[in-house]
XYZ file of C-alpha atoms in Angstrom:
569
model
C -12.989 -26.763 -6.876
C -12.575 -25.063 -3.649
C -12.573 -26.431 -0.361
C -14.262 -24.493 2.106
C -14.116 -27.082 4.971
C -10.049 -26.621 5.079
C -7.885 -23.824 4.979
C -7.849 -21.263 4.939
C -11.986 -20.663 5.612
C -12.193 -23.618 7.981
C -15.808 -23.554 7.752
C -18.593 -25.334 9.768
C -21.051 -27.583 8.525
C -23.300 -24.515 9.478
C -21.174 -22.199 7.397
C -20.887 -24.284 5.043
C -24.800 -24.710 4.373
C -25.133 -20.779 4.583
C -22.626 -20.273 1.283
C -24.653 -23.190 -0.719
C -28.459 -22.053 0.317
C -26.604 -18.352 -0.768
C -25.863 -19.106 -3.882
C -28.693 -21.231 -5.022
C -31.141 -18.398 -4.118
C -29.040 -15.839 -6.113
C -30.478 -14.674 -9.690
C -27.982 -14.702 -12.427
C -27.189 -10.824 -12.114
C -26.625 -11.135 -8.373
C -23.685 -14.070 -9.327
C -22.056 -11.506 -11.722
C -22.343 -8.603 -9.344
C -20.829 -10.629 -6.269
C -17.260 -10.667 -8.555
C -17.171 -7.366 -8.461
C -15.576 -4.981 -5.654
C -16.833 -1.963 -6.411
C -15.445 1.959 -5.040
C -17.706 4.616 -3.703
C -15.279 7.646 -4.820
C -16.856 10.912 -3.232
C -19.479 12.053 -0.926
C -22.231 12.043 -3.824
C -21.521 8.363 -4.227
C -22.097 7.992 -0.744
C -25.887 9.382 -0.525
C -27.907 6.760 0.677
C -30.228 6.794 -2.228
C -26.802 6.258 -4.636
C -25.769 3.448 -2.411
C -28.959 1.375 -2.957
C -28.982 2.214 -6.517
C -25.546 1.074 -7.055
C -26.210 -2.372 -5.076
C -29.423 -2.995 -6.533
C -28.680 -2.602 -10.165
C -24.865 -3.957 -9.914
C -25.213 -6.271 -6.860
C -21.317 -5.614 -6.116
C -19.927 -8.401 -3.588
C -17.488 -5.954 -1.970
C -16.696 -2.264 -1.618
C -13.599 -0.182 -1.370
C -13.765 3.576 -1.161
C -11.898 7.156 -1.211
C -11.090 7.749 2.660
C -13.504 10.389 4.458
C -13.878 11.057 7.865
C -14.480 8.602 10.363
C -18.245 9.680 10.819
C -18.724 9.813 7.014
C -17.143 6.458 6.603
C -18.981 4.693 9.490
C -22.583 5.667 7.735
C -21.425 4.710 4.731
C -20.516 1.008 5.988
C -23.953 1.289 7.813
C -25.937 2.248 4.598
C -24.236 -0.508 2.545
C -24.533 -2.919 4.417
C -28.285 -2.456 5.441
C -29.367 -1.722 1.813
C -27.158 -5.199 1.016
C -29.409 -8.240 0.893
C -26.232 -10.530 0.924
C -23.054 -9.022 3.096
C -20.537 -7.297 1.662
C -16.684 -7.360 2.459
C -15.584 -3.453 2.873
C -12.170 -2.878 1.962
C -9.130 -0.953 3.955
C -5.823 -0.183 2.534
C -4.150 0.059 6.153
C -0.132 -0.764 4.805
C 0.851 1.375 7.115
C -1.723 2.303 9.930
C -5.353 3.112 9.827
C -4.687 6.213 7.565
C -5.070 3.451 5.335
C -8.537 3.162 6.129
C -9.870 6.577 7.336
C -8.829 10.313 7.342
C -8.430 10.844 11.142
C -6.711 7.390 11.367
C -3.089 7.304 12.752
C -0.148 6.677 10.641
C 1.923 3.858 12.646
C 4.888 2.596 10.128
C 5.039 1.485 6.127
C 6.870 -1.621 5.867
C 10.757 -0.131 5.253
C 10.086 1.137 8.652
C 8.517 -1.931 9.941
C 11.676 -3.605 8.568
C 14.051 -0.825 10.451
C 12.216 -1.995 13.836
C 13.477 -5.695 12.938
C 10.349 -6.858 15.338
C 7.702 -8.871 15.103
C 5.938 -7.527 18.019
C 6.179 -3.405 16.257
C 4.699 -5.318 13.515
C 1.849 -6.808 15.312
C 1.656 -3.450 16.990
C 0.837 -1.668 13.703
C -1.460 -4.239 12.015
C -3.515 -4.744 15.365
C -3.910 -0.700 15.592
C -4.637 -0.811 12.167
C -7.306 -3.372 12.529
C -8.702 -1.286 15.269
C -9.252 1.957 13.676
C -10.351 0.613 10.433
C -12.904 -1.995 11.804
C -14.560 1.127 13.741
C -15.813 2.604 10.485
C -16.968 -1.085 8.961
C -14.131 -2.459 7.361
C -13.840 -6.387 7.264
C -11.185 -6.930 5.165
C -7.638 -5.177 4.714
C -5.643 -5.062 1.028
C -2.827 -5.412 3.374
C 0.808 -6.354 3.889
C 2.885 -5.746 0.835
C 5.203 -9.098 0.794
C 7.014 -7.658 -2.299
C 10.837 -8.150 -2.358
C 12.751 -4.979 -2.676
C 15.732 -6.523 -4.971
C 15.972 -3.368 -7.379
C 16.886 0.165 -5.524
C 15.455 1.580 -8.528
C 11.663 0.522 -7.813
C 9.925 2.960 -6.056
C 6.199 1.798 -6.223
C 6.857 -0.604 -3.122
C 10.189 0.823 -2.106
C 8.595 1.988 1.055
C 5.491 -0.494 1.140
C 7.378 -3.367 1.325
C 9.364 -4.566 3.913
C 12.983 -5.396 2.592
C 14.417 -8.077 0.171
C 14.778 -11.017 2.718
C 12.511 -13.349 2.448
C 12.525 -15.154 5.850
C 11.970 -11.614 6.995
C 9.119 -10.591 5.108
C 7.646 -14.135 5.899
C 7.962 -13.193 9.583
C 7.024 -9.382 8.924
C 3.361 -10.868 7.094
C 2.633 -13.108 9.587
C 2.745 -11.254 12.473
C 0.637 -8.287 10.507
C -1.994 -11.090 10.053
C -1.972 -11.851 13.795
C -2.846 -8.377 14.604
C -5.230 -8.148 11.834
C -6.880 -11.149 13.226
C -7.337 -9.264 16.574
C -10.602 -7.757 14.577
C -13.115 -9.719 12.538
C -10.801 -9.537 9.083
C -9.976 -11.013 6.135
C -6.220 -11.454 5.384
C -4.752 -10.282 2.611
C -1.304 -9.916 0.842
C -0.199 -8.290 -2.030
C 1.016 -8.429 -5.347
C 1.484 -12.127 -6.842
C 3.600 -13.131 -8.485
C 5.916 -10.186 -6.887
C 6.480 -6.890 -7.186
C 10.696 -4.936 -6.684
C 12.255 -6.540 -8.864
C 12.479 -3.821 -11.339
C 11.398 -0.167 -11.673
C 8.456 0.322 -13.581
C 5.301 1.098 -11.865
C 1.960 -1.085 -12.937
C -0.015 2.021 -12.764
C 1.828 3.069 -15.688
C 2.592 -0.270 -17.400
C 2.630 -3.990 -17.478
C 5.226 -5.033 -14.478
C 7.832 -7.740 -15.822
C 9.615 -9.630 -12.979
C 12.068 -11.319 -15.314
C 13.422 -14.547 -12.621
C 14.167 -17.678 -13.626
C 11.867 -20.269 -12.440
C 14.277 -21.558 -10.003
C 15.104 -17.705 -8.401
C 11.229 -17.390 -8.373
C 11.100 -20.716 -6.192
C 13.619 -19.064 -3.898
C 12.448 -16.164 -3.293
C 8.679 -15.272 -4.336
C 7.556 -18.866 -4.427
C 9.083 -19.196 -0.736
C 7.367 -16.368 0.572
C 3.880 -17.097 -0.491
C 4.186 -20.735 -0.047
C 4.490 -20.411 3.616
C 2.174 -17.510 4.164
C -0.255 -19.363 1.815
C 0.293 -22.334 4.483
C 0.068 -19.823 7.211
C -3.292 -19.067 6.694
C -3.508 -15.893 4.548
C -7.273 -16.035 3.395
C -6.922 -13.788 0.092
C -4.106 -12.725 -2.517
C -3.884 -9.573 -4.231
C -2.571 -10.816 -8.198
C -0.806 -7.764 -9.572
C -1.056 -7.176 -13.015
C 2.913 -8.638 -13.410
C 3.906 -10.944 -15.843
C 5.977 -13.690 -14.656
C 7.335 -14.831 -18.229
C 9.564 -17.925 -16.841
C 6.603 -19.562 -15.694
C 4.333 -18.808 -18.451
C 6.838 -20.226 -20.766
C 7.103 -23.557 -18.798
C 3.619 -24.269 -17.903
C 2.938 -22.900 -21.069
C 5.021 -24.539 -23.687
C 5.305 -23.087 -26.875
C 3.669 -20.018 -25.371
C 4.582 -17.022 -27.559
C 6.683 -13.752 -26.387
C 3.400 -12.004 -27.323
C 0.885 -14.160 -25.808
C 2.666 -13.460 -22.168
C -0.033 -11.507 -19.877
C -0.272 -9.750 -16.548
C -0.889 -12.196 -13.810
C -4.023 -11.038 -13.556
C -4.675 -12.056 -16.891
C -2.899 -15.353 -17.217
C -4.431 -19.170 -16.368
C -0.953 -20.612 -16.051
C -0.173 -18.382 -13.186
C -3.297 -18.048 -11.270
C -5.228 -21.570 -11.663
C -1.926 -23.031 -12.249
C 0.851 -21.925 -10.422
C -0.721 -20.362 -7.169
C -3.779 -22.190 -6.638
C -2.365 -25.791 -8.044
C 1.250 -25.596 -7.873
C 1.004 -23.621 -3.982
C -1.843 -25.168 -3.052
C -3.712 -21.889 -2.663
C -7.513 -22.551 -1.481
C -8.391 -18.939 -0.784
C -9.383 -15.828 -2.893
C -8.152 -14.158 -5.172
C -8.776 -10.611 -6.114
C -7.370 -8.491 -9.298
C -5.332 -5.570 -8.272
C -7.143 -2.308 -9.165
C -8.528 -2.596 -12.906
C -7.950 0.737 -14.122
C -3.999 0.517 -14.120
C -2.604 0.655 -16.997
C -0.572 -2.740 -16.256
C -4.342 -4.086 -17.009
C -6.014 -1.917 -18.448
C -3.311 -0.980 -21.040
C -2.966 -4.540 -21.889
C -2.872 -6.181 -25.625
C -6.304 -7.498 -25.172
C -9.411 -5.057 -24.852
C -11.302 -4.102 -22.205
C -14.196 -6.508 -22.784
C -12.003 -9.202 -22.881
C -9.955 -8.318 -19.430
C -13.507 -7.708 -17.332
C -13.985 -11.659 -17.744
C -10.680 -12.591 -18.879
C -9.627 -11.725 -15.112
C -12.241 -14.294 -13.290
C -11.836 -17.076 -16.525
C -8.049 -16.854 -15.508
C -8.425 -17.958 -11.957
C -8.956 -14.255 -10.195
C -12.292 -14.764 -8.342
C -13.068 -10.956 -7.291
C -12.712 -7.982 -10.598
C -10.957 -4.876 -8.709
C -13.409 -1.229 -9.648
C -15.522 -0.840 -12.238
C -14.291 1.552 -14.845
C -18.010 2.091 -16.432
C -20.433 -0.034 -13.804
C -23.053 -0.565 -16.862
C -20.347 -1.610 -19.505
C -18.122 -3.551 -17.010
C -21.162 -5.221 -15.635
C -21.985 -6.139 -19.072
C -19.137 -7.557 -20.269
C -19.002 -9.599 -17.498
C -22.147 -10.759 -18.164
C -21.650 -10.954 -21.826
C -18.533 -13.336 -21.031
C -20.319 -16.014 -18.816
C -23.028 -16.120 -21.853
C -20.319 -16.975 -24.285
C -18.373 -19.482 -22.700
C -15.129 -17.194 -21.527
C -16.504 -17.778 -17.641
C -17.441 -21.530 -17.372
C -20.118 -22.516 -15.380
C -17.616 -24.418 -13.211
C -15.290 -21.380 -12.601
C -18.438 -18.911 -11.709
C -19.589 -21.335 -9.022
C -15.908 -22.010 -7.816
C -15.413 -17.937 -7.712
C -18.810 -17.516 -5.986
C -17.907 -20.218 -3.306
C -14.620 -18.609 -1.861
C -16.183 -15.163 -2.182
C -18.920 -16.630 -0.137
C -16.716 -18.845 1.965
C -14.760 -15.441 2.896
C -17.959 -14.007 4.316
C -19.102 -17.222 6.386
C -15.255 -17.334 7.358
C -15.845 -14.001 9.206
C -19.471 -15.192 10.127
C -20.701 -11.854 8.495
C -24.102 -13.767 7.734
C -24.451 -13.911 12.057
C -23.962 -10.758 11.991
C -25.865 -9.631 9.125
C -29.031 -11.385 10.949
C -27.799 -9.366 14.570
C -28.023 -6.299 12.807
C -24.080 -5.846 14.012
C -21.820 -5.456 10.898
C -20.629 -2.039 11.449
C -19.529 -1.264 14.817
C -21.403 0.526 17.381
C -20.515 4.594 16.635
C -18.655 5.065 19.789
C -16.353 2.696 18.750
C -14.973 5.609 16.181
C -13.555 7.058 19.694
C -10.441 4.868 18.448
C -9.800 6.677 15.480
C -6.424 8.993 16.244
C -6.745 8.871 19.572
C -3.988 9.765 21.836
C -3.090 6.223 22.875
C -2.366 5.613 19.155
C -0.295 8.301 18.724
C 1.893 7.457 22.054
C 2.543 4.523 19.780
C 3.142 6.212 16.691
C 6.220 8.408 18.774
C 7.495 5.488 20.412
C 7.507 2.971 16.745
C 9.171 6.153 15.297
C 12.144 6.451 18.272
C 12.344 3.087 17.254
C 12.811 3.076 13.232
C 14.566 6.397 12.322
C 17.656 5.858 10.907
C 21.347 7.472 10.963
C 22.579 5.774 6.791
C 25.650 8.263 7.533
C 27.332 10.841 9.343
C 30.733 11.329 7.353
C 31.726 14.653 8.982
C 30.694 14.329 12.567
C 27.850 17.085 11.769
C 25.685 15.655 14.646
C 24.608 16.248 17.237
C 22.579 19.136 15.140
C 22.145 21.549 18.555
C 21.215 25.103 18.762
C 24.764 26.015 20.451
C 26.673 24.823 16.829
C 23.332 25.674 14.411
C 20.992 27.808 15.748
C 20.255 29.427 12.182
C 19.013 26.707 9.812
C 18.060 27.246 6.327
C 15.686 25.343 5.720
C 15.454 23.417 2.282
C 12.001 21.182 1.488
C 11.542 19.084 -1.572
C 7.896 18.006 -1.945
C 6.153 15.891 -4.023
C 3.855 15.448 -7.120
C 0.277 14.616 -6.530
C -1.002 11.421 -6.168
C -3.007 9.409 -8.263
C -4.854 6.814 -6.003
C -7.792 4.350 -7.827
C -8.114 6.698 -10.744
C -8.116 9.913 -8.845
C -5.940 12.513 -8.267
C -4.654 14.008 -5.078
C -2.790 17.080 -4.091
C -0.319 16.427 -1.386
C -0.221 18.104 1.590
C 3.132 19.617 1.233
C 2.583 23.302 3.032
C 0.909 21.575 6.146
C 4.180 19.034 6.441
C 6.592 22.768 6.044
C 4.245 23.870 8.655
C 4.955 21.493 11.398
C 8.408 20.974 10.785
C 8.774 24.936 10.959
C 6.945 24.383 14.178
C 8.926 21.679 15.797
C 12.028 23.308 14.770
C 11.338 26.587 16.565
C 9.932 25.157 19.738
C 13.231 23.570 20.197
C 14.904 27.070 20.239
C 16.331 26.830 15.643
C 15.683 30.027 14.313
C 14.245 28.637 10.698
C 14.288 30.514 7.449
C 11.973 28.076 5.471
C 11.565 30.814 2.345
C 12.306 29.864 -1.243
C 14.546 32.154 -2.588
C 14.927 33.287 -6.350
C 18.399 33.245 -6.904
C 21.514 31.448 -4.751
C 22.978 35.125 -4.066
C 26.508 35.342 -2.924
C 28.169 32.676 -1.342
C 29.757 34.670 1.984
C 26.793 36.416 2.699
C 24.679 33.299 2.168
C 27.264 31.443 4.743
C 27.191 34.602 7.234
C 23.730 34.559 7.375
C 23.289 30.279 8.688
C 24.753 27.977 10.413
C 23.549 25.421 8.891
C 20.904 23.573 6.046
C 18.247 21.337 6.682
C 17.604 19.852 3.488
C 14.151 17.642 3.943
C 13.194 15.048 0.924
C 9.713 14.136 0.710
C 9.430 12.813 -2.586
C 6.466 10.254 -2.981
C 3.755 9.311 -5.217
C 2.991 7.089 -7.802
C 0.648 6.821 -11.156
C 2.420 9.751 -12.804
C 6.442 8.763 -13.030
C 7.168 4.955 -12.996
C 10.548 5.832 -11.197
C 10.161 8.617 -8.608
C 13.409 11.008 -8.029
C 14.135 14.392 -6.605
C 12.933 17.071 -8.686
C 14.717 20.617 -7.707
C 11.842 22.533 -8.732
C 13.911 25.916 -7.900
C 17.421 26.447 -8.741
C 17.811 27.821 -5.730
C 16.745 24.847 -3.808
C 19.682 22.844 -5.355
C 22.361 21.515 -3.265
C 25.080 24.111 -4.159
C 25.238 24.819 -0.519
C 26.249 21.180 0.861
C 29.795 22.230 -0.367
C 29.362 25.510 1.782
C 27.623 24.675 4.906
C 27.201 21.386 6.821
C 23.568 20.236 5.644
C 21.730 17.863 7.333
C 19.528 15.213 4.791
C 16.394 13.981 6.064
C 14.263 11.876 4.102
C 10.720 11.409 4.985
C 10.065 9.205 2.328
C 11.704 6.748 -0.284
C 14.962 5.367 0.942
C 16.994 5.797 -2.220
C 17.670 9.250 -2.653
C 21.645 9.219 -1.970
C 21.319 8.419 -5.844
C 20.685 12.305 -6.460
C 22.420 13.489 -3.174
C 25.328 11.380 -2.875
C 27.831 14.179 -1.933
C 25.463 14.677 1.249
C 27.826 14.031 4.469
C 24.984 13.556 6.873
C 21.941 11.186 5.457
C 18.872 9.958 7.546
C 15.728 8.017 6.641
C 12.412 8.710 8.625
C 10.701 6.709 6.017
C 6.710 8.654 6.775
C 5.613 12.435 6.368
C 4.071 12.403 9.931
C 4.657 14.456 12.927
C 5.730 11.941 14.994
C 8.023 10.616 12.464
C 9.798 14.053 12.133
C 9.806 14.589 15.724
C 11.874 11.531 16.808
C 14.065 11.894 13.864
C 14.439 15.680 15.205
C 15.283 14.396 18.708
C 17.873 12.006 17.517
C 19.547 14.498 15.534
C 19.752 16.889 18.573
C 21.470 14.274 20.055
C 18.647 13.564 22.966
C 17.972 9.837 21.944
C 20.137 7.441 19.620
C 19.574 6.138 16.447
C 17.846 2.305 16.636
C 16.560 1.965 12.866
C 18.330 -1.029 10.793
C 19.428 -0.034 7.239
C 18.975 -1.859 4.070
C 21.950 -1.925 1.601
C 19.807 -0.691 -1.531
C 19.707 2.546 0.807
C 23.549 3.471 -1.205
C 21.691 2.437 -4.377
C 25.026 0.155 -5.848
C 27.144 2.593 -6.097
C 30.582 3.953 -4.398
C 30.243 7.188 -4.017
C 26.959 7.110 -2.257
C 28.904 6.059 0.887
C 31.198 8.219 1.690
C-alpha cells in the first residue's frame, strides 16, 4: 500500500486527511471514473455543456486534450475544473517546449537537441519555459521527459524525443527538466517504463519488445529510473513494452505467449518498479488506443481493468467512454480489480492532487491561472531563447568537401530540394503537417539573406549541363517525422525528380530538421547537418552557421552514421 507521508508526495497530516475524507465520500462510480484520464479531442468536446456531461456521467480523474489556442485552452481548464466536484490533473505533452501544451506555445528543443547542448542549465531552460506556458492555460501535470535510451539507430519513435543512449546523461538531462518543471505547480512525469530505443518498432503500431537481459536492463534502464525514481519523479508513464527477461524471472515458468505489454503485466509494474525500485508514486498507462495495447492477445474488456489490476493506477483515453467505463466497472465487480488495489490506485491519484495542494486551490477558486497570465504564451522573450538554444544545438555531422561556408559569393543560386513528411497520427487522430508553411519560411530566410531560391518541383531531372548552368548549388532539406503510420520512418522521394541524382553534380548542402539518422538513405551526401526541430529559429541558426557567421556548438551522437562505413565519408 502506498505511502503518501514519504516520497515522492511528502504529504502533511493535513494533506493527508484531505485524500482519506476524499475518498470515503466518493460513490462507487466516482472511484472508477477517478482511474480514468480522459481527452477532450475538438472544440465540440469542449462546450461547456459537453464538459459537465462528460464529468458527471464518467467522473474522469484527469484530462488530456488536442492543443487549441491559448484562449480556447485556458476556458477549457476553467470549465473543467469548475464543473469538477473533486480536482482534476490536466495533462501537457511539453517534450520539447510548450507547443507541447498549446498552439501559440514556443518550441524550445526535443531531447536529441537537449542532448547536443550537453547542459543541464539549456535543459532547465526548456522545461521551466515549458512549465510556464503550459501552466498559463491550466495544466498541472506534464507527460514529460522521455528517459528512453536511444541504443538502436533504427528506432525512430523516440529518436528525437529522447535524449541519447547514456544513461548518466539522461539521468542528469531528467532531473534538471523536473527542476524547471517544478518552477510551476506540476506533477513530474517520465516516460516509457520499462524503456523504449532499443529496437525499431513503434507501439502505436505494435507491441514494443526490448529484448535485454536482466542484467543489461539493471545497467541501463533499471539505472536510470532507479535514481530518478529516488530523485523524486512523482509519476511514470508504463509503455505498452514487454520486457520478456523479467517476466520470465519473476515469472517462472511464464509462457512465451503469456508475455504482455508492461502495461499489462503484474510482474513488471507491482513487481519490478513499484517493489523491486521502490516506486511509491503513480503510475499511468501510456495512451490506450495504441495498438501495442490495444492490439494485444487479450480483449479489450480485459485490458480496461487488466491495466489498473496490473499495478497501473491511472487508464490512458477512453476508446468508447460508456463501454470503457463499463468494463472497468464490470472488472472491480468480478474480482479482476481487488478492493485493495482500487483503494491503493485511488490514494496516489489522490495523493498527486494534495501533493500539488490542488484541493487549496480548488477551495480559492485559483486552479487555472489568472487570463493575463496567457501573455506568456510565444512571447518574444521565449523566442530570444528559442534562437539562442538553437545557436547552441545545431550541428555540423560532416563537411567532407569543404562546401562551407555556403555564401552568396560561391552559391548565390540554390535549388532548393524539400522532403516533407506524412501526417501525423496523435491520440487517435490524424494530422496534416504543415509542410508548405515550413517551404515558406525557409524560402523566406533564404532570400532575405541575398540566395536567389528556386524551391519548384520539377517533373523530370532534364539535362544535366543545363541543370548545372542554371545553380550553384542544392539545398536538400529532410523533414521527415511522424509516427502511428510506419513503425520505422525513412525518406520517401515522393518525385523522381527530387532524388539525389544531383549530389554527384553540384555541391548539395543536407539539412535535417528532424530525425538524426538519415545518412542511412543519403550517405553519399558530402555536407550533413542536424537541426533536429521544424521551427524558424531552428532553421535560422542552422542558416547562419552554414553562412559561416557563427560556428557549429551541437555535440553528435554516433548512431547519427547509423553503423555503417560509408555513412562517414
Amino acid at each position: 500500500m502506498v505511502d503518501l507521508r514519504q516520497k515522492p508526495y511528502n504529504l502533511s497530516e493535513e494533506q493527508v486527511q484531505w485524500v482519506e475524507e476524499t475518498i470515503r465520500s466518493m460513490s462507487l462510480e466516482e472511484k472508477i471514473g477517478q482511474l480514468f484520464v480522459n481527452m477532450v479531442a475538438n472544440e465540440e468536446e469542449r462546450r461547456p455543456e459537453n464538459i459537465k456531461k462528460v464529468l458527471d456521467t464518467y467522473h474522469p480523474g484527469a484530462i488530456r486534450y488536442h492543443n487549441a489556442s491559448k484562449e480556447e485552452l485556458w476556458e477549457m481548464a476553467k470549465n473543467l475544473q469548475d464543473a469538477s466536484r473533486i480536482p482534476l490533473l490536466i495533462a501537457s505533452n511539453c517534450e520539447m517546449g510548450g507547443n507541447g501544451g498549446v498552439n501559440e506555445g514556443t518550441m524550445l528543443a526535443n531531447g536529441a537537441a537537449m542532448a547536443a547542448m550537453d547542459s543541464e542549465d539549456a535543459v532547465y531552460e526548456v522545461a521551466s519555459i515549458s512549465a510556464k506556458e503550459s501552466a498559463a492555460v491550466g495544466c498541472n501535470w506534464n507527460f514529460a521527459p522521455v528517459v528512453d535510451l536511444t541504443y538502436n539507430w533504427r528506432n525512430t519513435i523516440v529518436q528525437l524525443r529522447a535524449f541519447n543512449d547514456k544513461p548518466d546523461d539522461v539521468i542528469r538531462y531528467a532531473a534538471a527538466f523536473f527542476r524547471g518543471m517544478r518552477t510551476q505547480n506540476f506533477a513530474t512525469c517520465m516516460k516509457h517504463f520499462p524503456g523504449d530505443g532499443t529496437e525499431e518498432n513503434d507501439q502505436h503500431l505494435i507491441m514494443g519488445i526490448n529484448d535485454m537481459s536482466v542484467e543489461e536492463w539493471d545497467k541501463s534502464f533499471g539505472r536510470v529510473y532507479k535514481a530518478l525514481i529516488d530523485e523524486g519523479c512523482m509519476t511514470i508513464m508504463a509503455g505498452h513494452i514487454a520486457l520478456p527477461a523479467y517476466s520470465r524471472k519473476l515469472c517462472p515458468g511464464i509462457r512465451d505467449e503469456d508475455i504482455r505489454p508492461a502495461t499489462l503485466a503484474p510482474e513488471l509494474i507491482t513487481g519490478l518498479l513499484k517493489g523491486q525500485l521502490g516506486f511509491n508514486g503513480l503510475v499511468v498507462t501510456d495512451a490506450s488506443h495504441m495498438i501495442g495495447m490495444f492490439g494485444s492477445s487479450v480483449s479489450r474488456r480485459e485490458q480496461v481493468p487488466g491495466a489498473i489490476a496490473a499495478g497501473c493506477d491511472m487508464f490512458l483515453f477512453f476508446n468508447d467512454r460508456d463501454e470503457d467505463f463499463g468494463y472497468m466497472m464490470e472488472g472491480y465487480k468480478n474480482g479482476t480489480i481487488t478492493q485493495e488495489r482500487l483503494n491503493d490506485a485511488l490514494h496516489r491519484i489522490l495523493g498527486v492532487k494534495a501533493a500539488l495542494n490542488l484541493h487549496v486551490h480548488k477551495r480559492e477558486g485559483t486552479l487555472v491561472p489568472p487570463r493575463e497570465n496567457l501573455l506568456v504564451v510565444g512571447c518574444k522573450e521565449h523566442h530570444q531563447t528559442a534562437a539562442a538554444l538553437a545557436d547552441r544545438y545545431i550541428t555540423l555531422v560532416k563537411d567532407r568537401r569543404s562546401y562551407l561556408p555556403m555564401t552568396t559569393e560561391k552559391y548565390r543560386r540554390l535549388k532548393l530540394v524539400y522532403i516533407g513528411s506524412e501526417a501525423t497520427v496523435i491520440a487517435g487522430t490524424k494530422f496534416k503537417s504543415n509542410d508548405q508553411e515550413i517551404i515558406g519560411d525557409i524560402v523566406s530566410q533564404l532570400e532575405s539573406r541575398g540566395f536567389e531560391v528556386d524551391a519548384v518541383v520539377e517533373q523530370k531531372k532534364g539535362r544535366m549541363e543545363e541543370f548545372k548552368a542554371r545553380y550553384d548549388a542544392v539545398l536538400l532539406v529532410l523533414n521527415v517525422q511522424g509516427f502511428a503510420q510506419f513503425n520505422t520512418m525513412r525518406i520517401k522521394w515522393d518525385e523522381p525528380a527530387k532524388q539525389p541524382w544531383y549530389m554527384s553534380e553540384l555541391p548539395t548542402f543536407v539539412l535535417s530538421l528532424s530525425l538524426t539518422n538519415n545518412l542511412i538513405d543519403v550517405p553519399m551526401a558530402r555536407c550533413y547537418i542536424n537541426a533536429y526541430m521544424p521551427s524558424h529559429e531552428a532553421f535560422e541558426a542552422a542558416l547562419s552557421k552554414m553562412m559561416g557567421k557563427s560556428k557549429f556548438m551541437g555535440r553528435l551522437n554516433d548512431n547519427v552514421f547509423c553503423n555503417r562505413w560509408e555513412t562517414r565519408f
